[in-house]
XYZ file of C-alpha atoms in Angstrom:
335
model
C 91.132 130.925 113.338
C 92.900 127.600 112.980
C 96.411 127.580 113.968
C 98.909 127.340 111.100
C 100.637 123.573 111.123
C 104.240 123.231 110.415
C 105.868 119.825 109.871
C 107.325 119.905 113.274
C 103.664 120.382 114.421
C 103.332 116.418 113.284
C 106.331 115.334 115.156
C 105.840 113.228 118.103
C 107.764 113.615 121.650
C 109.188 109.631 120.914
C 112.736 108.936 119.626
C 112.937 107.444 115.768
C 114.351 103.895 116.429
C 115.195 102.941 113.053
C 118.527 101.926 112.050
C 120.614 104.796 111.460
C 120.592 105.218 107.268
C 117.379 103.392 106.944
C 115.027 104.460 104.314
C 112.132 104.738 106.491
C 113.320 108.143 107.825
C 112.938 110.074 104.578
C 109.343 108.379 104.261
C 108.738 110.110 107.381
C 110.120 113.436 106.755
C 107.937 113.552 103.633
C 104.938 112.778 105.247
C 105.486 115.283 108.082
C 106.069 117.509 105.232
C 103.137 117.276 103.325
C 100.341 116.920 106.092
C 100.259 120.794 107.114
C 99.416 121.217 103.182
C 96.259 118.894 103.559
C 94.444 121.560 105.930
C 93.666 118.365 107.817
C 93.752 118.963 111.790
C 96.046 116.466 113.502
C 92.987 115.336 115.818
C 91.519 114.245 112.587
C 94.415 112.497 111.305
C 95.241 108.526 111.812
C 97.854 106.301 111.243
C 97.272 102.548 111.302
C 100.385 100.226 111.231
C 100.292 96.381 111.403
C 103.815 94.660 112.406
C 107.200 95.158 111.053
C 109.635 98.305 111.204
C 107.700 100.348 109.332
C 104.858 99.781 111.656
C 106.719 102.129 114.472
C 105.426 104.614 112.361
C 102.124 105.780 114.412
C 104.509 105.987 117.213
C 106.330 109.606 115.200
C 103.298 111.125 114.280
C 101.685 113.673 116.720
C 97.953 112.602 115.703
C 96.184 109.718 116.437
C 97.385 105.975 115.788
C 96.919 102.667 116.566
C 99.854 99.803 116.121
C 97.574 96.606 115.405
C 98.375 93.335 114.329
C 100.205 91.691 111.559
C 98.403 91.998 108.451
C 95.902 93.181 109.869
C 96.117 97.304 109.423
C 93.280 97.246 107.014
C 90.582 95.889 108.541
C 91.480 98.326 111.603
C 91.254 100.679 109.264
C 88.090 100.050 107.237
C 86.189 99.671 110.755
C 87.379 103.496 111.744
C 86.856 104.780 108.183
C 83.100 103.545 107.889
C 82.477 104.619 111.229
C 84.347 107.856 111.074
C 84.400 109.005 107.860
C 85.296 112.603 108.439
C 88.958 111.303 109.569
C 91.602 110.994 107.366
C 93.166 107.113 107.674
C 96.703 106.189 106.371
C 97.493 102.469 106.689
C 101.537 102.138 107.081
C 102.562 98.828 106.093
C 105.203 96.514 104.512
C 105.938 93.945 101.969
C 105.705 91.150 104.341
C 102.747 92.828 106.358
C 100.812 93.618 103.361
C 101.557 90.919 100.839
C 102.345 87.963 103.211
C 100.076 87.275 106.026
C 98.076 90.419 105.475
C 97.789 89.454 101.727
C 93.947 88.894 101.921
C 93.264 92.119 103.614
C 95.290 93.888 101.492
C 93.080 92.957 98.200
C 89.601 93.578 99.789
C 90.893 96.633 100.750
C 91.766 97.876 97.409
C 88.588 96.126 95.654
C 86.280 98.059 98.076
C 87.572 101.452 97.503
C 87.585 102.481 101.422
C 88.498 106.123 101.103
C 91.737 106.132 102.585
C 95.775 105.658 101.767
C 98.133 102.910 101.855
C 101.927 103.606 101.930
C 103.732 100.273 101.665
C 107.098 100.485 102.569
C 108.787 97.386 100.155
C 112.231 96.854 100.968
C 112.291 92.840 99.845
C 113.367 91.845 103.364
C 111.766 91.142 106.274
C 113.905 93.656 108.439
C 112.223 93.420 111.978
C 113.242 89.637 112.235
C 116.826 90.195 111.652
C 116.584 89.677 107.410
C 114.405 86.671 106.131
C 113.125 86.625 102.872
C 110.276 88.491 102.034
C 107.176 87.933 99.320
C 108.852 90.737 97.420
C 112.719 89.283 97.322
C 113.992 88.130 93.685
C 114.426 85.348 92.765
C 117.433 83.490 94.017
C 118.068 86.202 96.562
C 119.915 84.764 99.511
C 118.918 85.416 103.164
C 119.412 83.804 106.008
C 116.347 81.480 105.457
C 117.209 81.077 101.812
C 120.913 79.962 102.196
C 120.778 78.529 98.687
C 118.703 81.501 97.289
C 114.723 82.114 97.046
C 112.694 79.479 94.686
C 109.758 82.011 94.876
C 108.410 84.336 92.328
C 108.261 87.594 93.664
C 104.910 89.492 94.303
C 104.267 92.845 92.503
C 102.547 94.972 95.061
C 101.503 97.327 91.547
C 100.220 94.250 89.698
C 98.147 92.689 92.620
C 96.675 96.809 93.374
C 95.874 96.752 89.574
C 94.169 93.145 89.251
C 92.134 94.379 92.399
C 91.274 97.392 90.156
C 92.412 99.995 93.017
C 91.735 103.332 91.877
C 94.703 105.049 92.617
C 98.071 103.351 92.164
C 101.370 104.815 92.290
C 104.879 104.112 93.199
C 108.088 106.243 94.725
C 111.314 106.089 95.926
C 112.897 106.731 99.541
C 115.660 108.540 98.344
C 113.704 110.474 95.500
C 111.958 112.723 98.259
C 110.653 115.621 95.889
C 108.508 112.600 94.011
C 107.394 110.863 96.980
C 106.253 114.132 98.782
C 104.211 115.013 95.631
C 103.133 111.312 95.259
C 102.137 110.933 98.649
C 100.213 114.480 98.449
C 98.410 113.125 95.628
C 97.382 110.083 97.213
C 95.992 112.001 99.954
C 93.675 113.762 97.339
C 92.174 110.995 95.754
C 88.644 109.825 96.621
C 88.799 106.136 97.475
C 92.009 103.692 97.807
C 95.145 104.958 97.175
C 98.699 103.091 97.220
C 102.045 104.122 96.983
C 104.198 101.601 97.219
C 108.003 102.813 98.363
C 111.104 101.609 97.066
C 112.734 101.368 100.743
C 116.338 100.442 101.561
C 117.317 98.303 104.409
C 121.051 99.068 104.885
C 121.386 96.572 107.096
C 119.997 93.431 105.831
C 119.086 94.030 102.186
C 121.561 97.343 101.447
C 121.567 98.297 97.558
C 119.072 96.143 96.458
C 117.477 98.978 94.779
C 119.939 101.214 94.256
C 119.561 100.941 90.675
C 116.298 103.344 90.904
C 117.557 105.049 94.359
C 121.094 106.071 93.410
C 120.928 109.287 91.554
C 123.317 108.688 88.717
C 121.789 105.120 88.086
C 117.929 106.557 88.454
C 117.690 108.026 84.908
C 118.600 105.054 82.787
C 116.606 102.406 84.811
C 113.307 104.301 85.385
C 110.834 106.079 83.632
C 108.814 108.920 85.660
C 105.134 108.964 84.606
C 103.348 112.161 83.755
C 99.821 111.902 82.722
C 98.898 112.718 78.977
C 103.078 112.744 78.406
C 105.188 109.968 76.201
C 107.188 107.625 78.270
C 110.796 109.099 77.709
C 113.860 108.218 80.119
C 117.501 108.128 79.884
C 120.367 110.536 81.648
C 119.953 112.273 77.837
C 116.681 111.470 77.765
C 116.792 109.889 74.387
C 115.252 106.470 75.612
C 111.651 105.976 75.054
C 108.635 103.185 75.472
C 106.552 101.919 72.445
C 103.621 99.828 72.764
C 103.823 97.476 69.845
C 100.767 95.007 69.608
C 100.350 93.662 73.318
C 104.039 94.309 74.474
C 106.269 97.239 75.316
C 109.495 97.941 73.915
C 112.904 100.389 74.908
C 113.528 102.293 71.525
C 116.009 104.967 70.523
C 114.681 108.423 70.130
C 117.613 109.107 67.279
C 115.204 106.187 65.444
C 111.911 106.868 66.216
C 109.370 110.023 66.413
C 108.082 111.002 70.183
C 104.692 110.523 68.347
C 105.221 106.766 68.258
C 106.034 106.483 71.980
C 103.460 105.410 74.456
C 101.210 108.193 76.102
C 100.659 107.758 79.230
C 96.847 107.662 80.612
C 96.228 107.344 84.803
C 92.706 108.035 83.668
C 91.948 104.981 81.869
C 89.419 102.900 83.599
C 90.722 99.672 81.896
C 93.901 98.959 83.835
C 95.497 96.903 80.979
C 97.818 99.183 79.923
C 98.739 100.383 83.467
C 99.404 96.521 84.300
C 101.960 96.610 81.499
C 103.765 99.313 83.141
C 103.516 97.647 86.652
C 105.210 94.701 85.172
C 108.356 96.724 83.550
C 111.199 95.281 85.937
C 114.578 96.100 85.878
C 117.222 95.065 84.274
C 115.207 94.439 81.125
C 113.090 97.252 81.260
C 112.944 100.635 83.327
C 110.926 100.446 86.257
C 107.989 102.784 85.951
C 107.682 105.325 89.161
C 104.791 108.218 89.486
C 100.852 107.626 89.342
C 99.908 104.330 87.068
C 96.366 104.970 87.941
C 94.167 107.506 89.167
C 90.308 106.882 88.206
C 87.779 109.168 90.145
C 83.900 108.543 90.069
C 84.445 105.000 92.126
C 82.031 104.697 94.873
C 83.445 104.628 98.167
C 82.754 101.419 100.291
C 82.283 103.897 103.505
C 80.296 106.158 101.265
C 78.002 103.335 100.393
C 77.942 101.597 104.179
C 76.551 104.480 105.880
C 73.815 105.389 103.252
C 72.453 101.790 103.636
C 72.546 102.479 107.418
C 70.492 105.673 106.880
C 68.577 104.062 104.842
C 67.861 101.247 107.323
C 67.205 104.114 110.095
C 64.520 105.508 107.645
C 62.700 102.427 107.120
C 63.037 100.487 110.522
C 63.741 103.620 112.890
C 66.849 103.466 115.485
C 67.675 100.067 116.382
C 67.554 99.025 119.955
C 70.507 96.436 120.836
C 69.037 94.921 124.092
C 65.772 94.639 122.140
C 68.050 92.820 119.396
C 69.852 90.772 121.568
C 66.434 89.497 123.026
C 64.815 88.716 119.798
C 64.370 85.367 117.786
C 65.367 81.719 119.079
C 66.871 82.465 122.428
C 67.983 80.042 125.122
C 68.219 80.098 128.790
C 71.238 78.254 130.192
C 70.757 76.514 133.282
């Protein structure tokens, strides 16, 4: 009989070296909390990270892990899952690691639908290198590398994932711990690539950047929690809703509009058009969505298909001989 694991069993013996008050602690705690419920042994669990504050994560998990190179965690993870499909693989990344130097790898991982999970820590800043603007920094944001304010248009991780037709796309918040744990668990149980963007406060270099969503007293008026099959209702008094009018979304007051007129969330719709509209809702003009925007089942995974091709090749041609392959075809002898 296998031992029953607890959250503490997934904690390594390493000192956690994030800044006191960093949102990363919350993500780490929720990850350790949900893993025992998944029933996957520690020796079958792997965390792969790139470079950044978030990328210390594998050191703090009592599982297998790899601290890889900047932006390339998706490539290592793809190779590992393809050759060891029995493993549960997590990619831990940040807004800079995933969306700047790693942007191309991030997109291709999503479109291939490799059966693994991505947790993207989004604090809208480069924290490890001490406060430069990142791909998700807001326009006008003053940082060490943008002293007169950023003129870049920020990337939206959810929009990118939906454009790549990722099969599971979600967002949560470091301070909303129950929601975060439930979202991570859903991502882990999805067959295919799952992306969970987490709004994570960097209290040293970008403190309060997402306070409108993170602080409980503000959250209800600035965030709409998505639930499949339910209308989009938000507000501290649950008195506001989101309605679809033609090709745009608008805020309505429930004193003036019936609940039946509100948009009903459908995370299982294969066409990502409305899900993309939700992803584009940005504070302060609109409440920002948290929860699962998209969860589409039945899409073939990259790792399953590549292993099917390998088995088919073996059936047709037999098991390969690497040394024979090296000596086949055009060869040259170098004097």
